[in-house]
mmCIF file of C-alpha atoms in Angstrom:
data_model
loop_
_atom_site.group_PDB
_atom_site.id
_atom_site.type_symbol
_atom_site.label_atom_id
_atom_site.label_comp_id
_atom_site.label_asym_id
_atom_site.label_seq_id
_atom_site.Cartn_x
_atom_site.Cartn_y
_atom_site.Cartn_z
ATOM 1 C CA UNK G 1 14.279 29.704 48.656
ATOM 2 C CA UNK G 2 11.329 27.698 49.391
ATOM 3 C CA UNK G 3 10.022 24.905 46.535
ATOM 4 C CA UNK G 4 6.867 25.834 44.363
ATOM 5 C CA UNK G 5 4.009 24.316 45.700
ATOM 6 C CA UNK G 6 2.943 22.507 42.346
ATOM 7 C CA UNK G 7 -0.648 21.190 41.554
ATOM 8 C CA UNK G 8 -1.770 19.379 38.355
ATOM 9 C CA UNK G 9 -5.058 19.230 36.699
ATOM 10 C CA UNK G 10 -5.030 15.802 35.250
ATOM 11 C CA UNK G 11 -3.249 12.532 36.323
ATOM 12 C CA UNK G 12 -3.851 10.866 32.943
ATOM 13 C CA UNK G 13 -0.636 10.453 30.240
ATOM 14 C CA UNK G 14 0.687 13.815 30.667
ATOM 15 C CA UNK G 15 0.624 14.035 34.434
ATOM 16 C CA UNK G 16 1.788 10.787 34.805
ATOM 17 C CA UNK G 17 4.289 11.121 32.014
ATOM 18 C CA UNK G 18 5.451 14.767 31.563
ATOM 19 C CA UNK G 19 5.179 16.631 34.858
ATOM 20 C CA UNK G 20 5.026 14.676 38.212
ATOM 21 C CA UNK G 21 7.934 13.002 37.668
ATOM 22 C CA UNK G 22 9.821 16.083 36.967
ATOM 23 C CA UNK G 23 8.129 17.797 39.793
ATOM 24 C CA UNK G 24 8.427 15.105 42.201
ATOM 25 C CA UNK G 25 12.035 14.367 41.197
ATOM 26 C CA UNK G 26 13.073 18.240 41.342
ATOM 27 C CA UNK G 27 13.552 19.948 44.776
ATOM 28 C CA UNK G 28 12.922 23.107 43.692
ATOM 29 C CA UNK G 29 9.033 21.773 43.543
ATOM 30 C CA UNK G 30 6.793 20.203 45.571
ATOM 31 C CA UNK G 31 3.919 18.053 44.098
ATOM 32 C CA UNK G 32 1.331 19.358 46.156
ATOM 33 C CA UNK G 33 -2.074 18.572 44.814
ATOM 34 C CA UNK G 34 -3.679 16.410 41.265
ATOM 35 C CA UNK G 35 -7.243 16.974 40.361
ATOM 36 C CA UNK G 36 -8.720 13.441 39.958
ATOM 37 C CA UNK G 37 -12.705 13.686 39.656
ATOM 38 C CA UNK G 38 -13.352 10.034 40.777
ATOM 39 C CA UNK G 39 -9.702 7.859 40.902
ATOM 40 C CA UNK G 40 -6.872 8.088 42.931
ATOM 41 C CA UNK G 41 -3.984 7.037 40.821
ATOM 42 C CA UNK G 42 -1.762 9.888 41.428
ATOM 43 C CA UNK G 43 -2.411 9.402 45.262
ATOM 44 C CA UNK G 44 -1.680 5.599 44.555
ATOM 45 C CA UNK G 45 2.230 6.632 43.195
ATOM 46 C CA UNK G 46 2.883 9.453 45.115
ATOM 47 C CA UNK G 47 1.416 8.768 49.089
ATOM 48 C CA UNK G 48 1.706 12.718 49.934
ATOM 49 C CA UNK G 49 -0.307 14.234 47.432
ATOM 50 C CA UNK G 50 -3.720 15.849 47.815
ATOM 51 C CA UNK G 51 -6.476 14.499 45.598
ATOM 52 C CA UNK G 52 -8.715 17.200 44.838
ATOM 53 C CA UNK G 53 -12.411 16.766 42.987
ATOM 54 C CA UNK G 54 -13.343 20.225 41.813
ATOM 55 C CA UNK G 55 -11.192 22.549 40.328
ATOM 56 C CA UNK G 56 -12.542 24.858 42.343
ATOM 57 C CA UNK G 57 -11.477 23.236 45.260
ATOM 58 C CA UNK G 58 -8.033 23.061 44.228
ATOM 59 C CA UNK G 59 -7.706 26.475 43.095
ATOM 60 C CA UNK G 60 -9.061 27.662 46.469
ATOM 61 C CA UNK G 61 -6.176 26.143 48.673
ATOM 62 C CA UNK G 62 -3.628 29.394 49.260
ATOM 63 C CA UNK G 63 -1.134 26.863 49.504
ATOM 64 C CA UNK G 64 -0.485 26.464 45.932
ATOM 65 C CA UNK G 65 1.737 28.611 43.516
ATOM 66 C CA UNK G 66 1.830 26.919 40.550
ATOM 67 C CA UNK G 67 -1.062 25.164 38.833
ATOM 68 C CA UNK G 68 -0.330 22.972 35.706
ATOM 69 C CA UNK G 69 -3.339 22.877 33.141
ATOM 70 C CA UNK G 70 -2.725 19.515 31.325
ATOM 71 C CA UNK G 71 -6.290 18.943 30.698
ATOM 72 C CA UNK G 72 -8.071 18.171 27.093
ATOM 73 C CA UNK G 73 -7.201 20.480 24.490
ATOM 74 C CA UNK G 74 -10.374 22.161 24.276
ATOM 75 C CA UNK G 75 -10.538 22.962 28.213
ATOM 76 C CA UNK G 76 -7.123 25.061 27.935
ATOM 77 C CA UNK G 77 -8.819 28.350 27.823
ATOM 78 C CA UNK G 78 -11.805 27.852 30.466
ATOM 79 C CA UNK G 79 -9.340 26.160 33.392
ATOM 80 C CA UNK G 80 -6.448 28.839 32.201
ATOM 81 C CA UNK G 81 -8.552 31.562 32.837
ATOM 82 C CA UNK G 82 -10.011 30.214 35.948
ATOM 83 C CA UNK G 83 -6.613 29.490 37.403
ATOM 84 C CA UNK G 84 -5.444 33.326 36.304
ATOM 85 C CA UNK G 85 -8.499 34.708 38.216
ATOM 86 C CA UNK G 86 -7.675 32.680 41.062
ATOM 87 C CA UNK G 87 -4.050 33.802 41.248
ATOM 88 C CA UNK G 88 -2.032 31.339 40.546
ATOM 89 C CA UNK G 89 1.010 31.032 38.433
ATOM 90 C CA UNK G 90 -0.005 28.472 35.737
ATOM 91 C CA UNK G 91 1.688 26.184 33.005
ATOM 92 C CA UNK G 92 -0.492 25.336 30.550
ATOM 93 C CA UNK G 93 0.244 22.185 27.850
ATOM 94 C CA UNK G 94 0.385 22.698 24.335
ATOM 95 C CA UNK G 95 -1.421 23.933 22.518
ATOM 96 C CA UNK G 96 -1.894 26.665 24.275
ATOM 97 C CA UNK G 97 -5.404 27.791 23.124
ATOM 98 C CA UNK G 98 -7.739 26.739 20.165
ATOM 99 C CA UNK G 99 -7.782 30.202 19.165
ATOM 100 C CA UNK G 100 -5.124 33.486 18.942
ATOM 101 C CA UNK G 101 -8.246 35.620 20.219
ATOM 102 C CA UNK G 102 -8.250 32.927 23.226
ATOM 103 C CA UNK G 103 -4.857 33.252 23.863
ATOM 104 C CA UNK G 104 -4.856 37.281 23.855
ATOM 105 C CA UNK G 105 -7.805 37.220 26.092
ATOM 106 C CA UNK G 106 -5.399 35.041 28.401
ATOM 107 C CA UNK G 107 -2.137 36.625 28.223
ATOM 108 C CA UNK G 108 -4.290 40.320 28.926
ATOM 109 C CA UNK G 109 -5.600 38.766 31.929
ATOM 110 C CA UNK G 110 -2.237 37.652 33.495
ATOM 111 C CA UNK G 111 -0.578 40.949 33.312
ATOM 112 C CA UNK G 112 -3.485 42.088 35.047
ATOM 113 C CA UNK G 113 -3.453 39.965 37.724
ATOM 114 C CA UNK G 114 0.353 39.345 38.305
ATOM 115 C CA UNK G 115 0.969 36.109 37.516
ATOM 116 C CA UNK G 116 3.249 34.111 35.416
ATOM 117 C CA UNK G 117 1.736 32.219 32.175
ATOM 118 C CA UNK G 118 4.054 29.833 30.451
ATOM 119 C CA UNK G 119 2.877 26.979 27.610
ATOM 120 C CA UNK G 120 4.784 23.835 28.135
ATOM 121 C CA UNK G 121 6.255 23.126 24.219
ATOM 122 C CA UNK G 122 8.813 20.508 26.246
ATOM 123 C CA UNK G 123 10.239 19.195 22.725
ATOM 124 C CA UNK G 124 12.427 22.242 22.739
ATOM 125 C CA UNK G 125 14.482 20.240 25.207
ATOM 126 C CA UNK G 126 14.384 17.010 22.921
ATOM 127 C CA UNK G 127 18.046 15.814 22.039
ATOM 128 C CA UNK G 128 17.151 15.755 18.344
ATOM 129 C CA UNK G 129 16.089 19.519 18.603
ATOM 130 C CA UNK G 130 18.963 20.638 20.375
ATOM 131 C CA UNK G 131 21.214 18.727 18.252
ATOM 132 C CA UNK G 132 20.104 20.588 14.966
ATOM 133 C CA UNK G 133 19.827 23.551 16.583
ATOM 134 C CA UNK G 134 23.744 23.491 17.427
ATOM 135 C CA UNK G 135 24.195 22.246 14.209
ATOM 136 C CA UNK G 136 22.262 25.374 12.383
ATOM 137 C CA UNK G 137 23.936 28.015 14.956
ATOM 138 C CA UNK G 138 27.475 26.742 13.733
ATOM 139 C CA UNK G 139 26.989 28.060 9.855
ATOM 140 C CA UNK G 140 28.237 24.997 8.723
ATOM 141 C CA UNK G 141 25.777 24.402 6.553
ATOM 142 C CA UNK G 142 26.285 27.348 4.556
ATOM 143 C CA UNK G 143 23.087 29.779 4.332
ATOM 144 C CA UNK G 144 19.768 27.136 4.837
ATOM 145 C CA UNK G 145 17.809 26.903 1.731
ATOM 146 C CA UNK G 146 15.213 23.979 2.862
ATOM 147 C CA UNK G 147 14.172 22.200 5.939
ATOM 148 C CA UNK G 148 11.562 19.178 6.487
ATOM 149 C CA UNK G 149 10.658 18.251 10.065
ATOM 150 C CA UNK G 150 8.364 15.006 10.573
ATOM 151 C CA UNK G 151 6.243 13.756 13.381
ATOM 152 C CA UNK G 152 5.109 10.409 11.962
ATOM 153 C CA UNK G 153 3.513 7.217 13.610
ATOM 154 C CA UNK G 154 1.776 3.852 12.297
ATOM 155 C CA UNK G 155 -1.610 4.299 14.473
ATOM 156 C CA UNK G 156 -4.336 4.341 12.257
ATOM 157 C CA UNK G 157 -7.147 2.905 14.661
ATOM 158 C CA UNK G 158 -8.992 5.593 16.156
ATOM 159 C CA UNK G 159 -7.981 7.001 19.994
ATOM 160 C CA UNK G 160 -9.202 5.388 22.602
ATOM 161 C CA UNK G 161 -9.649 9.590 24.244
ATOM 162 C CA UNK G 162 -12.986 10.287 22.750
ATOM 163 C CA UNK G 163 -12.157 13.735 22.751
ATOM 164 C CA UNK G 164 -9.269 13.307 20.733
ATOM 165 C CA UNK G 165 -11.496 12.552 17.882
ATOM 166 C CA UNK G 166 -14.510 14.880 18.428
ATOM 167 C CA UNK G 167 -14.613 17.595 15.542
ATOM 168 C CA UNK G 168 -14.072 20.321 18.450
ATOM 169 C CA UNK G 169 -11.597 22.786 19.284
ATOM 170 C CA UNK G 170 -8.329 22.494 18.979
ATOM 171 C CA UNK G 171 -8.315 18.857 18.211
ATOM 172 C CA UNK G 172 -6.362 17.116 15.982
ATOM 173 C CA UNK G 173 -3.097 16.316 14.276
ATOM 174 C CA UNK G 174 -2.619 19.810 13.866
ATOM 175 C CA UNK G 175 -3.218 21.108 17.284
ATOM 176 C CA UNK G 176 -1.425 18.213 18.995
ATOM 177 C CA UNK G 177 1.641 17.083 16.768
ATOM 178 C CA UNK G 178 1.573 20.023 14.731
ATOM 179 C CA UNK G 179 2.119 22.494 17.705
ATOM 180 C CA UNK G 180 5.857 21.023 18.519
ATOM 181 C CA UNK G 181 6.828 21.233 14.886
ATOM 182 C CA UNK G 182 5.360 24.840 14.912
ATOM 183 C CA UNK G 183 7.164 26.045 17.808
ATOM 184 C CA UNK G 184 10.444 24.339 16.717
ATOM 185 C CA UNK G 185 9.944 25.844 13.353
ATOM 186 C CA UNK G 186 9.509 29.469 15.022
ATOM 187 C CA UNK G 187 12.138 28.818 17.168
ATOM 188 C CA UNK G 188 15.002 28.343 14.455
ATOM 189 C CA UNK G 189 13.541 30.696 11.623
ATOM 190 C CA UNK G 190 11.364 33.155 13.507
ATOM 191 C CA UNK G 191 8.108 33.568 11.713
ATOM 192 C CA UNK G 192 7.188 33.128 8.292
ATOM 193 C CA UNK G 193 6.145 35.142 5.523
ATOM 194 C CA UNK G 194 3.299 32.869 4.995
ATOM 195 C CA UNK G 195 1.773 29.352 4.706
ATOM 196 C CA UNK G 196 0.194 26.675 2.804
ATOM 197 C CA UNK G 197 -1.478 23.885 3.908
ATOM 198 C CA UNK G 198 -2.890 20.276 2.838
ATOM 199 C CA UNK G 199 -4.671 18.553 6.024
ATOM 200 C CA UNK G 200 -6.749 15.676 6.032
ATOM 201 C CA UNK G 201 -8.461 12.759 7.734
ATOM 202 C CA UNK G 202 -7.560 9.404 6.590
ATOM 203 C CA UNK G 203 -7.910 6.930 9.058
ATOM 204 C CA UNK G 204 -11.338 5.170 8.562
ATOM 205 C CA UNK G 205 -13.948 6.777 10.428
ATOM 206 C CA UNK G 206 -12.050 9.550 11.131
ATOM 207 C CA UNK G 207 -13.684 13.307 11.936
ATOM 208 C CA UNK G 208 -11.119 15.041 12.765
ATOM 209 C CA UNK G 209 -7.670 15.585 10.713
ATOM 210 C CA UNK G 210 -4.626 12.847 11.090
ATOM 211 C CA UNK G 211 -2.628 14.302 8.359
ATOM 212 C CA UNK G 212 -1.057 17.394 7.474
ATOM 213 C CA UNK G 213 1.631 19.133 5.067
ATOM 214 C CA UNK G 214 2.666 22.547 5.568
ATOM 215 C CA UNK G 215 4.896 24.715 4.135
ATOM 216 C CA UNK G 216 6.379 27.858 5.687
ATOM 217 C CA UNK G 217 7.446 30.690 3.320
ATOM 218 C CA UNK G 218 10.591 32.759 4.261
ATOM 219 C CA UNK G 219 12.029 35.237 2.004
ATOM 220 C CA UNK G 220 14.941 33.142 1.413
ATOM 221 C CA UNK G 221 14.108 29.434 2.130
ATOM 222 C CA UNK G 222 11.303 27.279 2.735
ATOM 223 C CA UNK G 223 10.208 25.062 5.564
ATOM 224 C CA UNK G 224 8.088 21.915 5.388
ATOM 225 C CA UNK G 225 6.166 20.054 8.264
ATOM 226 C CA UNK G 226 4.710 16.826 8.068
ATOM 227 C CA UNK G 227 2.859 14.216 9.533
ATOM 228 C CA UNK G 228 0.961 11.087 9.099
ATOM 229 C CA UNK G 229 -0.422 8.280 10.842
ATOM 230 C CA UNK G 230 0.366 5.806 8.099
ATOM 231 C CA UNK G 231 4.037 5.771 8.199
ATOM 232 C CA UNK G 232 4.973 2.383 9.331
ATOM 233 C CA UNK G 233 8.844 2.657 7.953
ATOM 234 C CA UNK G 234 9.764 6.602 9.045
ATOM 235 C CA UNK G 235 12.133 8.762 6.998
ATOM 236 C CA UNK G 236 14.411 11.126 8.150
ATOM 237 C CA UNK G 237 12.681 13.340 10.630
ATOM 238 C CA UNK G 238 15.079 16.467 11.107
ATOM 239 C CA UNK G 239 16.518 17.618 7.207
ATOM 240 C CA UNK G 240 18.902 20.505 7.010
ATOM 241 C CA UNK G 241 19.788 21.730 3.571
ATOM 242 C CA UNK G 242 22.024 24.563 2.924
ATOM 243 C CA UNK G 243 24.594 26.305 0.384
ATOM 244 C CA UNK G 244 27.105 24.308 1.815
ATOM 245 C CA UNK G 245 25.573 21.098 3.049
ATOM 246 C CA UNK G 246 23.194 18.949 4.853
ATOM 247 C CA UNK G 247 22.459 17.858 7.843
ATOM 248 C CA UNK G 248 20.108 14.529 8.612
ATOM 249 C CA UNK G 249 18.709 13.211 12.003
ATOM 250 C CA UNK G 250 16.538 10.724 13.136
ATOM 251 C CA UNK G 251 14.041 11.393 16.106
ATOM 252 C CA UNK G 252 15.813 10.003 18.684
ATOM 253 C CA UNK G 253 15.162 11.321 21.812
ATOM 254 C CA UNK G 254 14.776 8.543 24.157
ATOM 255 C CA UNK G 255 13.200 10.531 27.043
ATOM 256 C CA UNK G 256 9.221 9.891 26.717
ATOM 257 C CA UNK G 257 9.803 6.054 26.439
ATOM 258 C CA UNK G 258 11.980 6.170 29.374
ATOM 259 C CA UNK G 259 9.158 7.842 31.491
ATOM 260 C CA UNK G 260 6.653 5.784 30.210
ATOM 261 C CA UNK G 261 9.043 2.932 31.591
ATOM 262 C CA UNK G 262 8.743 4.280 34.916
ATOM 263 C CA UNK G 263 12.828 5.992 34.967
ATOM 264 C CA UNK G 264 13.207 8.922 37.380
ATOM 265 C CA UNK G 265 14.569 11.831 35.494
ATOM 266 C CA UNK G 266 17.361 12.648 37.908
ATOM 267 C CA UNK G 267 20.058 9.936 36.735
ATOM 268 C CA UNK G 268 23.859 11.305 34.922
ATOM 269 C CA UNK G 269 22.914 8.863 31.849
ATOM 270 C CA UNK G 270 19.426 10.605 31.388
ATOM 271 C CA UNK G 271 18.155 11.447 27.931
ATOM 272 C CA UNK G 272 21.760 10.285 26.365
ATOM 273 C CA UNK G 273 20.881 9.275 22.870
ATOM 274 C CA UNK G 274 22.087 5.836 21.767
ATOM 275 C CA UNK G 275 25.299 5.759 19.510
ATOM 276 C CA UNK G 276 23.503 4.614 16.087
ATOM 277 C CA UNK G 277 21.222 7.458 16.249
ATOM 278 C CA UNK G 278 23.782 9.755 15.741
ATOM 279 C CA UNK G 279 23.153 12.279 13.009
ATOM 280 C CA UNK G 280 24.825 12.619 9.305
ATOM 281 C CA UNK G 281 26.390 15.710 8.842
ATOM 282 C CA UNK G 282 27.993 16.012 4.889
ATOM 283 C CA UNK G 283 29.135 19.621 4.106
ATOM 284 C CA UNK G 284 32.122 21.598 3.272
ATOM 285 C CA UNK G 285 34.792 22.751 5.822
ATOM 286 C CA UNK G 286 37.806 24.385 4.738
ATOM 287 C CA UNK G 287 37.360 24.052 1.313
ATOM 288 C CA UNK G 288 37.082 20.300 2.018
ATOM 289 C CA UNK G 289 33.682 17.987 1.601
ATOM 290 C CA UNK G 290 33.425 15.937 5.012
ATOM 291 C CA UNK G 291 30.808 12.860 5.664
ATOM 292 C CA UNK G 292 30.352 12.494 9.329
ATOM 293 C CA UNK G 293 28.355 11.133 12.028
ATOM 294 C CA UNK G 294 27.424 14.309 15.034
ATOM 295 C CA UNK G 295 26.797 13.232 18.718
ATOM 296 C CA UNK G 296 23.517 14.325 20.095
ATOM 297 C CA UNK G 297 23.250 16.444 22.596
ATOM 298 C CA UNK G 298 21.942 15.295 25.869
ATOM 299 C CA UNK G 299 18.110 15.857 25.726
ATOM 300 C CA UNK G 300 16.416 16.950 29.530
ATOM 301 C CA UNK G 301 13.203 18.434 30.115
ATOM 302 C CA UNK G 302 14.102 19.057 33.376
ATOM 303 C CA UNK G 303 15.369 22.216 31.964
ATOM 304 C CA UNK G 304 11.776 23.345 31.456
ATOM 305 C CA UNK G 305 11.228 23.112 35.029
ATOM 306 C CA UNK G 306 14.333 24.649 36.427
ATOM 307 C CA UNK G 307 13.504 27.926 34.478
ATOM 308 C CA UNK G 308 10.307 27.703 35.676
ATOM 309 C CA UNK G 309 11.373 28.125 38.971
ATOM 310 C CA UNK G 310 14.015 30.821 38.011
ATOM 311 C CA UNK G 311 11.011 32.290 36.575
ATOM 312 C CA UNK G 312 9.038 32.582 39.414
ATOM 313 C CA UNK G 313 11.754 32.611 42.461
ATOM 314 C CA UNK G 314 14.236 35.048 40.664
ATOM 315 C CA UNK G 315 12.093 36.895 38.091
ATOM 316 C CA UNK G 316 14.176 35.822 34.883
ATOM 317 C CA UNK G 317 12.631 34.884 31.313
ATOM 318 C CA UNK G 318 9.630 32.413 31.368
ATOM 319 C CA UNK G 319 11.157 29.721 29.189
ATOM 320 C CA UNK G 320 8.068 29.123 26.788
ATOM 321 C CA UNK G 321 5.997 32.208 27.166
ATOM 322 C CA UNK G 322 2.601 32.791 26.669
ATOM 323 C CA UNK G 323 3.208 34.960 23.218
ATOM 324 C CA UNK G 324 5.446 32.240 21.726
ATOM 325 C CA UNK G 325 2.441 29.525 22.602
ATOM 326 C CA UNK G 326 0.205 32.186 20.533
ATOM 327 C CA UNK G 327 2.450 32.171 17.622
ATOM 328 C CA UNK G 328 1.809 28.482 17.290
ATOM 329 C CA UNK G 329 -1.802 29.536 17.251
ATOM 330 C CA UNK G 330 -1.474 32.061 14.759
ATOM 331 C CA UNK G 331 0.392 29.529 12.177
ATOM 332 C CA UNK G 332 -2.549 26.695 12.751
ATOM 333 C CA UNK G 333 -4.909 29.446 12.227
ATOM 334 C CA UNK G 334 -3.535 30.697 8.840
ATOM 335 C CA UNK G 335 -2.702 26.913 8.137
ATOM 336 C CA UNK G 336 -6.737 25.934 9.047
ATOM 337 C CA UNK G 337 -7.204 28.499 6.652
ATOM 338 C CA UNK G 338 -5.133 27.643 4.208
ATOM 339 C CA UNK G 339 -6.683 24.345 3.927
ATOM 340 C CA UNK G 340 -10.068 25.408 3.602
ATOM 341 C CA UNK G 341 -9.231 28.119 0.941
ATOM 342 C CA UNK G 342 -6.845 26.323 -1.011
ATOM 343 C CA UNK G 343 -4.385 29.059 -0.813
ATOM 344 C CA UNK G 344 -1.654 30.906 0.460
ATOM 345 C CA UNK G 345 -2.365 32.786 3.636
ATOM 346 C CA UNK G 346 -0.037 35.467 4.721
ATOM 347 C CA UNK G 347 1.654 35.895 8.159
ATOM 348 C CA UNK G 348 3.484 39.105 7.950
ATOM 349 C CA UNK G 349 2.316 42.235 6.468
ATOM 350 C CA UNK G 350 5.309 44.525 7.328
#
């Protein structure tokens, strides 16, 4: 079968980062074309590509398949739907859409037209993740009564990204951190009953939210997500708690630092967790209590990109589809809501 011709609609962090050099690295792909409105940076690291200035332009060469929209936040919808129109199979970065009547609108439109919509939530495929997710399939723990997921950092100066910290759509702590501990929350528990939520801004200057605390209601346990820019020292960030035990792991997953150190992600060591990172699993087996430290699983978002092509090529699942990126949506929504009301905001009605 012949590779997907691949374009991307950004060269900044998550073009440079996140996609080309899975694209470039995978032969199932072919990194066709990068919309740069002025530079040439992608053209600068990867000789063969086609610079394109106007999305339009790039969305009117028949020789791409596959478009990825990796733009700002806010711009998800517009350049989804533009790409959909166009007829192009599209990934689009998290989070998917400001909005779940966005993300209908979007998901209506693809079926129409015939093409494949997938959201790229790539920390599905993050060592830590699938670590605790073997760890919860085993039943070791007993039935879960509580889990806490983190996505800390020490930043508190203000993004240099001006539109990170415009009051607009789909900006935020929320939107942008918030949306992989969302979609790793649905993933493991399904959706919740309902949610509460405390968000905030408390970096100085700040307009747009930094910090949040959510809790997930389930009818027989309780998830919380956190995170905050003012966590110099991080806890824990993956806590398992269940009848019989716990489970405790640090995020670990060494694959964004090795991209961002220029490492190809075709190597046999790739996204191998170091040895101290290991994660503390004390429970009951056998009627015995055990203390003991778990090997991670290897992380590779590679993965992502394979199914993507199995996707398209073979017509199997899409690996993040376009109604699981809603369902992230549909949680910040109620959580936004939350917030504002000061209450608990339902999720299910049945």
């Amino acid at each position: 079968m012949q590779p997907i011709t691949t374009a991307l609609c950004s060269f900044g962090m998550s073009g440079l980062v996140f996609h080309a050099p899975f694209i470039a690295a995978n032969p199932k792909f072919s990194l066709y074309g990068v919309l740069e409105r002025t530079k040439n940076l992608a053209q600068e690291k990867y000789p063969l590509v086609k610079t394109f200035r106007s999305l339009e332009d790039l969305l009117s060469d028949d020789a791409i398949e596959l478009v990825v929209v990796n733009t700002p936040n806010i711009t998800h919808y517009e350049f989804a739907k533009k790409t959909i129109l166009a007829g192009k199979n599209l990934i689009v970065e998290k989070p998917f859409t400001a909005t779940v009547a966005e993300a209908e609108e979007l998901i209506a439109l693809a079926k129409q037209k015939k093409v494949a919509i997938a959201v790229y939530h790539n920390r599905r495929y993050d060592s830590d993740f699938l670590s605790l997710k073997e760890v919860l399939d085993s039943g070791v723990l007993g039935t879960i009564v509580e889990a806490e997921f983190h996505y800390d950092r020490y930043k508190p100066e203000l993004s240099e990204k001006v539109h990170k910290e415009v009051p607009t759509g789909a900006v935020g702590s929320l939107y942008d951190l918030g949306s992989h501990l969302i979609d790793q929350a649905l993933q493991l528990f399904g959706t919740p009953d309902a949610v509460f939520a405390d968000i905030a801004a408390f970096r100085p200057n700040s307009q747009v939210g930094d910090y949040f605390d959510l809790k997930l209601f389930y009818p027989a346990h309780r998830i919380i997500l956190k995170s905050s820019y003012f966590v110099r020292e991080p806890l824990p960030e993956n806590i398992l708690h269940g009848t019989k035990g716990s489970f405790i792991k640090t995020k670990a997953d060494v694959q964004e630092q090795d991209l961002q150190a220029g490492k190809i992600p075709n190597s046999m060591h790739w996204g191998i967790e170091p040895e101290a990172d290991k994660g503390i699993l004390h429970t009951e087996k056998n009627g015995v209590v055990v203390k003991e430290k778990i090997t991670s699983l290897k992380g590779d978002y590679m993965l992502y990109y394979d199914a993507i092509y199995d996707a398209i090529r073979t017509d199997k699942p899409i690996p993040v589809s376009a109604e699981e990126g809603m369902e992230v949506i549909r949680v910040i929504e109620a959580a936004l809501q939350s917030n504002l009301e000061k209450r608990v905001v339902p999720l299910r009605f049945d």
